[in-house]
């Protein structure tokens, strides 16, 4: 568990499924992903996120707002999929419900995730990447001090050739 001024980054719980599924069914939240997620798909992502935390001791944690215990989404660190051109390594990522945007929560949670990565986890490098048009996510990367790495940009292997979201831009933070 990681605590920040306004947030708790924690393990997933069964009661997170409702708000998590609703968030992943929101086309605005999923604008820079190939599709919104069905409830079973969202549940599978949540289960995988917790399995990663159980296996590695870190992952994409559930982000809870301290003031009202509301689930805002996820933020955290994840080992790169083996087919990712940047692998092996660790990526930082974030996804919040629309009602939680514009309040600095993603940056607050992401900063704490990087500190955890470079502190207790002893990582040397953390990357972050997103579709070329996802400027809000890129703003988070810049805000938390990550450095643009144009030389590492890649076409996402999970997307078909020529897909409008295929090209991904990369940022990096180093210990
Ligand atoms: C990416 C995403 C998390 C960014 O959310 P965000 O709200 O823009 O980012 P933050 O939470 O860091 O908030 C920053 C904004 O809050 C404002 N803010 C308000 N109060 C603040 C406070 N107390 N502290 C810091 N910033 C504050 C900042 O000025 C900034 O506003 P701006 O966007 O007008 O410049 C969000 O757009 C999202 O979930 N998108 C869908 C999922 C997605 O694409 N994820 C990334 C995939 S790679």
PDB file of C-alpha atoms and ligand atoms in Angstrom:
ATOM      1  CA  UNK A   1       0.000   0.000   0.000  1.00  0.00           C
ATOM      2  CA  UNK A   2       1.198   3.493  -0.817  1.00  0.00           C
ATOM      3  CA  UNK A   3      -0.245   6.591   0.807  1.00  0.00           C
ATOM      4  CA  UNK A   4      -0.083  10.113  -0.597  1.00  0.00           C
ATOM      5  CA  UNK A   5      -1.602  13.353   0.653  1.00  0.00           C
ATOM      6  CA  UNK A   6      -5.046  12.621  -0.829  1.00  0.00           C
ATOM      7  CA  UNK A   7      -4.869   9.016  -2.050  1.00  0.00           C
ATOM      8  CA  UNK A   8      -4.262   5.402  -1.144  1.00  0.00           C
ATOM      9  CA  UNK A   9      -2.813   2.992  -3.723  1.00  0.00           C
ATOM     10  CA  UNK A  10      -3.864  -0.450  -2.594  1.00  0.00           C
ATOM     11  CA  UNK A  11      -4.797  -4.031  -3.455  1.00  0.00           C
ATOM     12  CA  UNK A  12      -8.014  -4.616  -5.407  1.00  0.00           C
ATOM     13  CA  UNK A  13     -11.209  -5.654  -3.603  1.00  0.00           C
ATOM     14  CA  UNK A  14     -14.375  -7.290  -4.900  1.00  0.00           C
ATOM     15  CA  UNK A  15     -16.381  -4.109  -4.253  1.00  0.00           C
ATOM     16  CA  UNK A  16     -14.119  -2.254  -6.716  1.00  0.00           C
ATOM     17  CA  UNK A  17     -15.633  -4.176  -9.619  1.00  0.00           C
ATOM     18  CA  UNK A  18     -18.759  -2.004  -9.927  1.00  0.00           C
ATOM     19  CA  UNK A  19     -17.012   1.400 -10.272  1.00  0.00           C
ATOM     20  CA  UNK A  20     -14.118  -0.199 -12.199  1.00  0.00           C
ATOM     21  CA  UNK A  21     -16.439  -1.756 -14.793  1.00  0.00           C
ATOM     22  CA  UNK A  22     -18.415   1.486 -15.125  1.00  0.00           C
ATOM     23  CA  UNK A  23     -15.218   3.421 -15.751  1.00  0.00           C
ATOM     24  CA  UNK A  24     -14.011   1.004 -18.422  1.00  0.00           C
ATOM     25  CA  UNK A  25     -17.381   1.197 -20.182  1.00  0.00           C
ATOM     26  CA  UNK A  26     -17.007   4.986 -20.552  1.00  0.00           C
ATOM     27  CA  UNK A  27     -16.022   5.846 -24.162  1.00  0.00           C
ATOM     28  CA  UNK A  28     -14.306   9.064 -23.020  1.00  0.00           C
ATOM     29  CA  UNK A  29     -12.072   7.163 -20.599  1.00  0.00           C
ATOM     30  CA  UNK A  30     -11.308   4.554 -23.275  1.00  0.00           C
ATOM     31  CA  UNK A  31     -10.895   7.046 -26.123  1.00  0.00           C
ATOM     32  CA  UNK A  32      -7.219   6.131 -26.691  1.00  0.00           C
ATOM     33  CA  UNK A  33      -7.775   2.385 -26.419  1.00  0.00           C
ATOM     34  CA  UNK A  34      -9.121   0.133 -29.162  1.00  0.00           C
ATOM     35  CA  UNK A  35     -12.511  -0.325 -27.437  1.00  0.00           C
ATOM     36  CA  UNK A  36     -14.450   0.076 -24.210  1.00  0.00           C
ATOM     37  CA  UNK A  37     -14.403  -3.014 -21.981  1.00  0.00           C
ATOM     38  CA  UNK A  38     -17.351  -5.241 -21.218  1.00  0.00           C
ATOM     39  CA  UNK A  39     -17.918  -6.080 -17.569  1.00  0.00           C
ATOM     40  CA  UNK A  40     -16.221  -9.522 -17.858  1.00  0.00           C
ATOM     41  CA  UNK A  41     -13.269  -7.915 -19.671  1.00  0.00           C
ATOM     42  CA  UNK A  42     -12.968  -5.265 -16.965  1.00  0.00           C
ATOM     43  CA  UNK A  43     -13.127  -7.943 -14.285  1.00  0.00           C
ATOM     44  CA  UNK A  44     -10.373  -9.913 -16.028  1.00  0.00           C
ATOM     45  CA  UNK A  45      -8.130  -6.827 -16.109  1.00  0.00           C
ATOM     46  CA  UNK A  46      -8.764  -6.256 -12.395  1.00  0.00           C
ATOM     47  CA  UNK A  47      -7.960  -9.881 -11.566  1.00  0.00           C
ATOM     48  CA  UNK A  48      -4.768  -9.727 -13.659  1.00  0.00           C
ATOM     49  CA  UNK A  49      -3.725  -6.486 -11.964  1.00  0.00           C
ATOM     50  CA  UNK A  50      -4.070  -8.094  -8.524  1.00  0.00           C
ATOM     51  CA  UNK A  51      -2.248 -11.238  -9.702  1.00  0.00           C
ATOM     52  CA  UNK A  52       0.656  -9.038 -10.845  1.00  0.00           C
ATOM     53  CA  UNK A  53       0.745  -7.327  -7.428  1.00  0.00           C
ATOM     54  CA  UNK A  54       0.690 -10.729  -5.701  1.00  0.00           C
ATOM     55  CA  UNK A  55       3.505 -12.026  -7.898  1.00  0.00           C
ATOM     56  CA  UNK A  56       5.816  -9.016  -7.997  1.00  0.00           C
ATOM     57  CA  UNK A  57       4.863  -6.962  -4.938  1.00  0.00           C
ATOM     58  CA  UNK A  58       3.892  -4.050  -7.191  1.00  0.00           C
ATOM     59  CA  UNK A  59       1.474  -3.453 -10.017  1.00  0.00           C
ATOM     60  CA  UNK A  60      -1.382  -1.280 -11.206  1.00  0.00           C
ATOM     61  CA  UNK A  61      -2.884  -0.518  -7.795  1.00  0.00           C
ATOM     62  CA  UNK A  62      -6.462   0.524  -7.091  1.00  0.00           C
ATOM     63  CA  UNK A  63      -6.480   4.264  -6.350  1.00  0.00           C
ATOM     64  CA  UNK A  64      -8.803   5.256  -3.532  1.00  0.00           C
ATOM     65  CA  UNK A  65      -9.533   8.827  -2.457  1.00  0.00           C
ATOM     66  CA  UNK A  66      -8.963   9.164   1.275  1.00  0.00           C
ATOM     67  CA  UNK A  67     -11.658  11.804   1.790  1.00  0.00           C
ATOM     68  CA  UNK A  68     -14.581   9.546   0.777  1.00  0.00           C
ATOM     69  CA  UNK A  69     -12.999   6.091   0.110  1.00  0.00           C
ATOM     70  CA  UNK A  70     -14.146   6.313  -3.522  1.00  0.00           C
ATOM     71  CA  UNK A  71     -12.324   4.207  -6.135  1.00  0.00           C
ATOM     72  CA  UNK A  72     -10.897   6.641  -8.704  1.00  0.00           C
ATOM     73  CA  UNK A  73      -9.196   4.104 -10.999  1.00  0.00           C
ATOM     74  CA  UNK A  74      -5.665   2.699 -11.115  1.00  0.00           C
ATOM     75  CA  UNK A  75      -2.101   3.938 -11.122  1.00  0.00           C
ATOM     76  CA  UNK A  76       1.116   2.058 -10.691  1.00  0.00           C
ATOM     77  CA  UNK A  77       3.953   0.037 -12.134  1.00  0.00           C
ATOM     78  CA  UNK A  78       3.866  -3.078 -14.273  1.00  0.00           C
ATOM     79  CA  UNK A  79       6.446  -5.349 -15.866  1.00  0.00           C
ATOM     80  CA  UNK A  80       6.424  -4.942 -19.638  1.00  0.00           C
ATOM     81  CA  UNK A  81       4.786  -7.670 -21.695  1.00  0.00           C
ATOM     82  CA  UNK A  82       7.461  -9.777 -23.389  1.00  0.00           C
ATOM     83  CA  UNK A  83       6.287  -8.689 -26.860  1.00  0.00           C
ATOM     84  CA  UNK A  84       6.653  -5.000 -25.979  1.00  0.00           C
ATOM     85  CA  UNK A  85       9.627  -3.539 -27.892  1.00  0.00           C
ATOM     86  CA  UNK A  86      10.824  -1.865 -24.651  1.00  0.00           C
ATOM     87  CA  UNK A  87      10.912  -5.180 -22.715  1.00  0.00           C
ATOM     88  CA  UNK A  88      12.346  -6.193 -20.401  1.00  0.00           C
ATOM     89  CA  UNK A  89      11.488  -3.359 -18.051  1.00  0.00           C
ATOM     90  CA  UNK A  90       8.820  -1.675 -15.961  1.00  0.00           C
ATOM     91  CA  UNK A  91       6.189   0.779 -17.121  1.00  0.00           C
ATOM     92  CA  UNK A  92       4.167   3.347 -15.213  1.00  0.00           C
ATOM     93  CA  UNK A  93       0.472   3.652 -16.066  1.00  0.00           C
ATOM     94  CA  UNK A  94      -2.749   5.373 -14.995  1.00  0.00           C
ATOM     95  CA  UNK A  95      -6.471   5.395 -15.789  1.00  0.00           C
ATOM     96  CA  UNK A  96      -8.999   7.398 -13.786  1.00  0.00           C
ATOM     97  CA  UNK A  97     -12.742   7.868 -13.935  1.00  0.00           C
ATOM     98  CA  UNK A  98     -13.844  11.050 -15.649  1.00  0.00           C
ATOM     99  CA  UNK A  99     -15.105  12.609 -12.414  1.00  0.00           C
ATOM    100  CA  UNK A 100     -11.545  12.390 -11.058  1.00  0.00           C
ATOM    101  CA  UNK A 101      -9.833  14.231 -13.923  1.00  0.00           C
ATOM    102  CA  UNK A 102      -8.452  17.754 -13.620  1.00  0.00           C
ATOM    103  CA  UNK A 103      -7.580  17.550  -9.928  1.00  0.00           C
ATOM    104  CA  UNK A 104      -3.993  16.343 -10.038  1.00  0.00           C
ATOM    105  CA  UNK A 105      -4.808  12.834  -8.770  1.00  0.00           C
ATOM    106  CA  UNK A 106      -3.074  10.945 -11.617  1.00  0.00           C
ATOM    107  CA  UNK A 107       0.133  12.936 -11.181  1.00  0.00           C
ATOM    108  CA  UNK A 108       0.021  12.555  -7.390  1.00  0.00           C
ATOM    109  CA  UNK A 109      -0.420   8.777  -7.647  1.00  0.00           C
ATOM    110  CA  UNK A 110       2.150   8.468 -10.449  1.00  0.00           C
ATOM    111  CA  UNK A 111       4.796  10.436  -8.538  1.00  0.00           C
ATOM    112  CA  UNK A 112       4.328   8.139  -5.550  1.00  0.00           C
ATOM    113  CA  UNK A 113       4.571   5.094  -7.846  1.00  0.00           C
ATOM    114  CA  UNK A 114       7.878   6.298  -9.308  1.00  0.00           C
ATOM    115  CA  UNK A 115       9.222   7.013  -5.800  1.00  0.00           C
ATOM    116  CA  UNK A 116       8.260   3.464  -4.811  1.00  0.00           C
ATOM    117  CA  UNK A 117       9.936   2.091  -7.941  1.00  0.00           C
ATOM    118  CA  UNK A 118      13.194   3.954  -7.437  1.00  0.00           C
ATOM    119  CA  UNK A 119      13.130   3.561  -3.641  1.00  0.00           C
ATOM    120  CA  UNK A 120      12.041   0.215  -2.180  1.00  0.00           C
ATOM    121  CA  UNK A 121      11.999  -1.606  -5.534  1.00  0.00           C
ATOM    122  CA  UNK A 122      15.451  -0.367  -6.557  1.00  0.00           C
ATOM    123  CA  UNK A 123      14.547   0.089 -10.229  1.00  0.00           C
ATOM    124  CA  UNK A 124      16.988   1.925 -12.488  1.00  0.00           C
ATOM    125  CA  UNK A 125      14.505   2.971 -15.183  1.00  0.00           C
ATOM    126  CA  UNK A 126      10.739   3.297 -15.567  1.00  0.00           C
ATOM    127  CA  UNK A 127       9.124   3.961 -18.946  1.00  0.00           C
ATOM    128  CA  UNK A 128       5.675   5.267 -19.822  1.00  0.00           C
ATOM    129  CA  UNK A 129       4.041   5.201 -23.234  1.00  0.00           C
ATOM    130  CA  UNK A 130       0.754   6.029 -24.865  1.00  0.00           C
ATOM    131  CA  UNK A 131      -0.892   6.627 -28.222  1.00  0.00           C
ATOM    132  CA  UNK A 132       0.472   9.687 -30.045  1.00  0.00           C
ATOM    133  CA  UNK A 133      -2.792  11.627 -29.614  1.00  0.00           C
ATOM    134  CA  UNK A 134      -3.219  10.971 -25.881  1.00  0.00           C
ATOM    135  CA  UNK A 135      -2.017  14.376 -24.728  1.00  0.00           C
ATOM    136  CA  UNK A 136      -3.557  14.221 -21.198  1.00  0.00           C
ATOM    137  CA  UNK A 137      -1.497  11.099 -20.436  1.00  0.00           C
ATOM    138  CA  UNK A 138       1.625  12.681 -21.931  1.00  0.00           C
ATOM    139  CA  UNK A 139       1.016  15.740 -19.739  1.00  0.00           C
ATOM    140  CA  UNK A 140       1.109  13.460 -16.676  1.00  0.00           C
ATOM    141  CA  UNK A 141       4.461  12.029 -17.846  1.00  0.00           C
ATOM    142  CA  UNK A 142       5.923  15.514 -18.250  1.00  0.00           C
ATOM    143  CA  UNK A 143       4.401  16.800 -15.003  1.00  0.00           C
ATOM    144  CA  UNK A 144       6.010  14.049 -12.941  1.00  0.00           C
ATOM    145  CA  UNK A 145       9.421  14.728 -14.465  1.00  0.00           C
ATOM    146  CA  UNK A 146       9.723  11.939 -17.002  1.00  0.00           C
ATOM    147  CA  UNK A 147      11.848  12.642 -20.050  1.00  0.00           C
ATOM    148  CA  UNK A 148      10.611  12.290 -23.635  1.00  0.00           C
ATOM    149  CA  UNK A 149      12.426   9.438 -25.430  1.00  0.00           C
ATOM    150  CA  UNK A 150      11.585   9.862 -29.123  1.00  0.00           C
ATOM    151  CA  UNK A 151      14.254   7.300 -29.953  1.00  0.00           C
ATOM    152  CA  UNK A 152      12.161   4.617 -28.191  1.00  0.00           C
ATOM    153  CA  UNK A 153       8.796   5.319 -29.908  1.00  0.00           C
ATOM    154  CA  UNK A 154       7.213   2.153 -31.289  1.00  0.00           C
ATOM    155  CA  UNK A 155       4.218   0.629 -33.033  1.00  0.00           C
ATOM    156  CA  UNK A 156       2.159  -1.224 -30.430  1.00  0.00           C
ATOM    157  CA  UNK A 157       2.346  -4.959 -31.171  1.00  0.00           C
ATOM    158  CA  UNK A 158      -1.201  -5.559 -29.879  1.00  0.00           C
ATOM    159  CA  UNK A 159      -2.707  -3.289 -32.547  1.00  0.00           C
ATOM    160  CA  UNK A 160      -3.226  -4.153 -36.212  1.00  0.00           C
ATOM    161  CA  UNK A 161      -0.915  -2.477 -38.746  1.00  0.00           C
ATOM    162  CA  UNK A 162      -2.293   0.904 -39.774  1.00  0.00           C
ATOM    163  CA  UNK A 163      -4.595   1.236 -36.715  1.00  0.00           C
ATOM    164  CA  UNK A 164      -4.947   4.931 -35.803  1.00  0.00           C
ATOM    165  CA  UNK A 165      -3.695   4.205 -32.251  1.00  0.00           C
ATOM    166  CA  UNK A 166      -0.767   2.042 -33.385  1.00  0.00           C
ATOM    167  CA  UNK A 167       2.059   4.562 -32.936  1.00  0.00           C
ATOM    168  CA  UNK A 168       3.145   4.984 -29.308  1.00  0.00           C
ATOM    169  CA  UNK A 169       5.303   7.725 -27.831  1.00  0.00           C
ATOM    170  CA  UNK A 170       7.678   7.012 -24.958  1.00  0.00           C
ATOM    171  CA  UNK A 171       8.839   8.819 -21.826  1.00  0.00           C
ATOM    172  CA  UNK A 172      11.394   7.583 -19.288  1.00  0.00           C
ATOM    173  CA  UNK A 173      12.409   8.323 -15.717  1.00  0.00           C
ATOM    174  CA  UNK A 174      15.753   7.139 -14.366  1.00  0.00           C
ATOM    175  CA  UNK A 175      16.774   6.556 -10.771  1.00  0.00           C
TER     176      UNK A 175
HETATM  177  C1  LIG B   1      -4.536  10.299 -18.329  1.00  0.00           C
HETATM  178  C2  LIG B   1      -5.406  10.849 -17.197  1.00  0.00           C
HETATM  179  C3  LIG B   1      -5.256  10.019 -15.954  1.00  0.00           C
HETATM  180  C4  LIG B   1      -4.939  12.271 -16.919  1.00  0.00           C
HETATM  181  O1  LIG B   1      -5.829  12.877 -16.016  1.00  0.00           O
HETATM  182  P1  LIG B   1      -5.646  14.417 -15.626  1.00  0.00           P
HETATM  183  O2  LIG B   1      -6.756  14.770 -14.744  1.00  0.00           O
HETATM  184  O3  LIG B   1      -5.460  15.206 -16.873  1.00  0.00           O
HETATM  185  O4  LIG B   1      -4.247  14.442 -14.863  1.00  0.00           O
HETATM  186  P2  LIG B   1      -4.000  14.783 -13.323  1.00  0.00           P
HETATM  187  O5  LIG B   1      -4.848  13.950 -12.470  1.00  0.00           O
HETATM  188  O6  LIG B   1      -2.540  14.749 -13.135  1.00  0.00           O
HETATM  189  O7  LIG B   1      -4.553  16.278 -13.190  1.00  0.00           O
HETATM  190  C5  LIG B   1      -3.884  17.362 -13.794  1.00  0.00           C
HETATM  191  C6  LIG B   1      -4.834  18.536 -13.936  1.00  0.00           C
HETATM  192  O8  LIG B   1      -5.422  18.818 -12.671  1.00  0.00           O
HETATM  193  C7  LIG B   1      -5.206  20.204 -12.340  1.00  0.00           C
HETATM  194  N1  LIG B   1      -5.212  20.302 -10.869  1.00  0.00           N
HETATM  195  C8  LIG B   1      -6.279  20.739 -10.145  1.00  0.00           C
HETATM  196  N2  LIG B   1      -6.023  20.644  -8.836  1.00  0.00           N
HETATM  197  C9  LIG B   1      -4.768  20.146  -8.712  1.00  0.00           C
HETATM  198  C10 LIG B   1      -3.949  19.836  -7.591  1.00  0.00           C
HETATM  199  N3  LIG B   1      -4.370  19.992  -6.348  1.00  0.00           N
HETATM  200  N4  LIG B   1      -2.712  19.334  -7.830  1.00  0.00           N
HETATM  201  C11 LIG B   1      -2.254  19.175  -9.092  1.00  0.00           C
HETATM  202  N5  LIG B   1      -3.008  19.459 -10.182  1.00  0.00           N
HETATM  203  C12 LIG B   1      -4.255  19.939  -9.998  1.00  0.00           C
HETATM  204  C13 LIG B   1      -3.919  20.525 -13.060  1.00  0.00           C
HETATM  205  O9  LIG B   1      -3.769  21.913 -13.241  1.00  0.00           O
HETATM  206  C14 LIG B   1      -4.124  19.803 -14.379  1.00  0.00           C
HETATM  207  O10 LIG B   1      -5.054  20.529 -15.147  1.00  0.00           O
HETATM  208  P3  LIG B   1      -4.887  20.704 -16.747  1.00  0.00           P
HETATM  209  O11 LIG B   1      -5.140  19.331 -17.331  1.00  0.00           O
HETATM  210  O12 LIG B   1      -5.964  21.661 -17.075  1.00  0.00           O
HETATM  211  O13 LIG B   1      -3.490  21.163 -16.985  1.00  0.00           O
HETATM  212  C15 LIG B   1      -6.896  10.885 -17.632  1.00  0.00           C
HETATM  213  O14 LIG B   1      -7.023  11.697 -18.750  1.00  0.00           O
HETATM  214  C16 LIG B   1      -7.421   9.485 -17.959  1.00  0.00           C
HETATM  215  O15 LIG B   1      -7.707   8.675 -17.084  1.00  0.00           O
HETATM  216  N6  LIG B   1      -7.577   9.193 -19.257  1.00  0.00           N
HETATM  217  C17 LIG B   1      -8.135   7.936 -19.708  1.00  0.00           C
HETATM  218  C18 LIG B   1      -7.196   6.763 -19.538  1.00  0.00           C
HETATM  219  C19 LIG B   1      -5.884   6.948 -20.235  1.00  0.00           C
HETATM  220  O16 LIG B   1      -5.824   7.417 -21.366  1.00  0.00           O
HETATM  221  N7  LIG B   1      -4.819   6.557 -19.538  1.00  0.00           N
HETATM  222  C20 LIG B   1      -3.467   6.639 -20.046  1.00  0.00           C
HETATM  223  C21 LIG B   1      -3.206   5.541 -20.968  1.00  0.00           C
HETATM  224  S1  LIG B   1      -1.493   5.457 -21.382  1.00  0.00           S
END
